[in-house]
């Protein structure tokens, strides 16, 4: 069982940077792979990035590869989404998720979800 609480969303200009944080409850945080998904108005929920249990492997959607990173700090029960070179197309509600780490890309790979935080990128 894990509870996820997100922070760091807000407004940023195109080309700028933003760092989202996800705080996880529980003393078994390192047992979970962590991911970020996003959902823009009128669009389906989309995989953004994931990180393995140990933090040794990361996976990114092609649309964000080279711009976003997903570090985690197991000692602090935290996972982050560092977003650089932001584009208006990145505007969405961003959701933190926790899963078993057997697979990373699908919504069904994750058992727990945060409430979502709004990211708006202005042109």
Protein backbone atom coordinates (compact mmCIF):
# COMPACT_ATOMS: atom_id res chain seq x y z
CA UNK A 1 0.00 0.00 0.00
CA UNK A 2 1.33 3.41 -0.95
CA UNK A 3 -0.13 6.89 -1.00
CA UNK A 4 1.22 9.46 -3.43
CA UNK A 5 1.16 13.24 -3.01
CA UNK A 6 2.33 15.49 -5.83
CA UNK A 7 3.58 19.06 -5.86
CA UNK A 8 5.42 21.48 -8.10
CA UNK A 9 2.93 22.12 -10.86
CA UNK A 10 2.37 25.60 -12.15
CA UNK A 11 2.85 28.01 -15.01
CA UNK A 12 6.02 28.27 -17.06
CA UNK A 13 6.98 29.85 -20.36
CA UNK A 14 7.97 27.77 -23.35
CA UNK A 15 11.64 26.87 -23.16
CA UNK A 16 11.63 27.01 -19.39
CA UNK A 17 11.96 24.33 -16.74
CA UNK A 18 9.81 22.90 -14.00
CA UNK A 19 10.38 20.20 -11.41
CA UNK A 20 7.52 18.06 -10.15
CA UNK A 21 7.77 16.11 -6.91
CA UNK A 22 5.92 13.03 -5.75
CA UNK A 23 6.10 12.00 -2.10
CA UNK A 24 5.26 8.38 -1.33
CA UNK A 25 4.12 6.98 1.97
CA UNK A 26 5.28 3.71 3.47
CA UNK A 27 8.56 2.12 4.38
CA UNK A 28 8.67 -0.06 1.26
CA UNK A 29 8.97 2.75 -1.28
CA UNK A 30 11.94 1.06 -2.93
CA UNK A 31 9.73 -1.93 -3.74
CA UNK A 32 7.86 0.14 -6.35
CA UNK A 33 8.67 1.32 -9.78
CA UNK A 34 7.53 4.90 -10.20
CA UNK A 35 6.18 6.73 -13.20
CA UNK A 36 4.67 9.93 -14.45
CA UNK A 37 1.71 10.07 -16.81
CA UNK A 38 -0.04 13.11 -18.21
CA UNK A 39 -3.46 13.90 -19.55
CA UNK A 40 -4.29 16.96 -21.60
CA UNK A 41 -7.86 18.21 -22.04
CA UNK A 42 -9.74 16.05 -24.51
CA UNK A 43 -6.89 13.54 -24.79
CA UNK A 44 -6.10 10.15 -23.36
CA UNK A 45 -3.73 9.60 -20.47
CA UNK A 46 -0.21 9.30 -21.83
CA UNK A 47 2.93 7.66 -20.47
CA UNK A 48 5.72 10.17 -19.82
CA UNK A 49 8.52 8.55 -17.83
CA UNK A 50 9.26 5.70 -15.43
CA UNK A 51 12.09 4.69 -13.14
CA UNK A 52 12.93 1.25 -11.78
CA UNK A 53 12.81 0.28 -8.12
CA UNK A 54 16.47 1.00 -7.51
CA UNK A 55 16.64 4.02 -9.78
CA UNK A 56 19.08 2.23 -12.05
CA UNK A 57 16.89 2.26 -15.15
CA UNK A 58 14.66 4.92 -16.62
CA UNK A 59 12.22 4.92 -19.52
CA UNK A 60 10.85 7.87 -21.45
CA UNK A 61 8.22 8.55 -24.03
CA UNK A 62 9.71 9.63 -27.34
CA UNK A 63 7.97 12.98 -27.02
CA UNK A 64 9.95 13.90 -23.89
CA UNK A 65 13.21 11.99 -24.36
CA UNK A 66 16.18 14.28 -23.96
CA UNK A 67 14.10 16.94 -22.21
CA UNK A 68 12.70 15.21 -19.11
CA UNK A 69 14.39 13.10 -16.44
CA UNK A 70 12.90 11.05 -13.61
CA UNK A 71 15.28 10.83 -10.67
CA UNK A 72 14.23 9.16 -7.43
CA UNK A 73 15.50 9.38 -3.88
CA UNK A 74 14.56 6.24 -2.00
CA UNK A 75 15.99 7.60 1.25
CA UNK A 76 13.41 10.40 1.09
CA UNK A 77 10.59 8.36 -0.49
CA UNK A 78 10.52 10.85 -3.35
CA UNK A 79 10.40 10.73 -7.10
CA UNK A 80 10.74 13.76 -9.35
CA UNK A 81 10.06 14.79 -12.89
CA UNK A 82 12.59 17.33 -14.08
CA UNK A 83 11.13 19.01 -17.16
CA UNK A 84 13.41 21.14 -19.32
CA UNK A 85 12.89 22.86 -22.66
CA UNK A 86 9.16 22.84 -22.06
CA UNK A 87 6.77 23.17 -24.97
CA UNK A 88 3.11 24.22 -25.06
CA UNK A 89 2.32 20.61 -26.02
CA UNK A 90 3.53 19.56 -22.56
CA UNK A 91 0.54 21.31 -20.98
CA UNK A 92 -1.41 18.67 -19.07
CA UNK A 93 -2.32 17.29 -15.70
CA UNK A 94 0.63 15.22 -14.56
CA UNK A 95 0.02 12.17 -12.39
CA UNK A 96 2.45 10.17 -10.31
CA UNK A 97 2.04 6.39 -10.22
CA UNK A 98 3.55 3.40 -8.40
CA UNK A 99 3.72 -0.17 -9.67
CA UNK A 100 5.45 -3.52 -9.39
CA UNK A 101 8.13 -2.77 -11.97
CA UNK A 102 7.44 -5.79 -14.16
CA UNK A 103 6.46 -3.45 -17.00
CA UNK A 104 6.43 0.31 -17.29
CA UNK A 105 4.44 1.72 -20.19
CA UNK A 106 0.78 0.89 -19.66
CA UNK A 107 -1.65 2.35 -17.15
CA UNK A 108 -2.35 -1.19 -16.00
CA UNK A 109 1.29 -1.56 -14.92
CA UNK A 110 0.59 0.76 -11.97
CA UNK A 111 -1.45 0.10 -8.86
CA UNK A 112 -1.42 3.48 -7.12
CA UNK A 113 -1.96 6.99 -8.42
CA UNK A 114 -1.59 10.51 -7.15
CA UNK A 115 -4.21 13.20 -7.53
CA UNK A 116 -2.50 15.00 -10.40
CA UNK A 117 -0.91 18.43 -10.68
CA UNK A 118 -1.47 20.95 -13.45
CA UNK A 119 1.40 22.04 -15.67
CA UNK A 120 0.72 24.87 -18.09
CA UNK A 121 3.31 25.97 -20.64
CA UNK A 122 2.64 29.30 -22.31
CA UNK A 123 3.90 30.16 -25.78
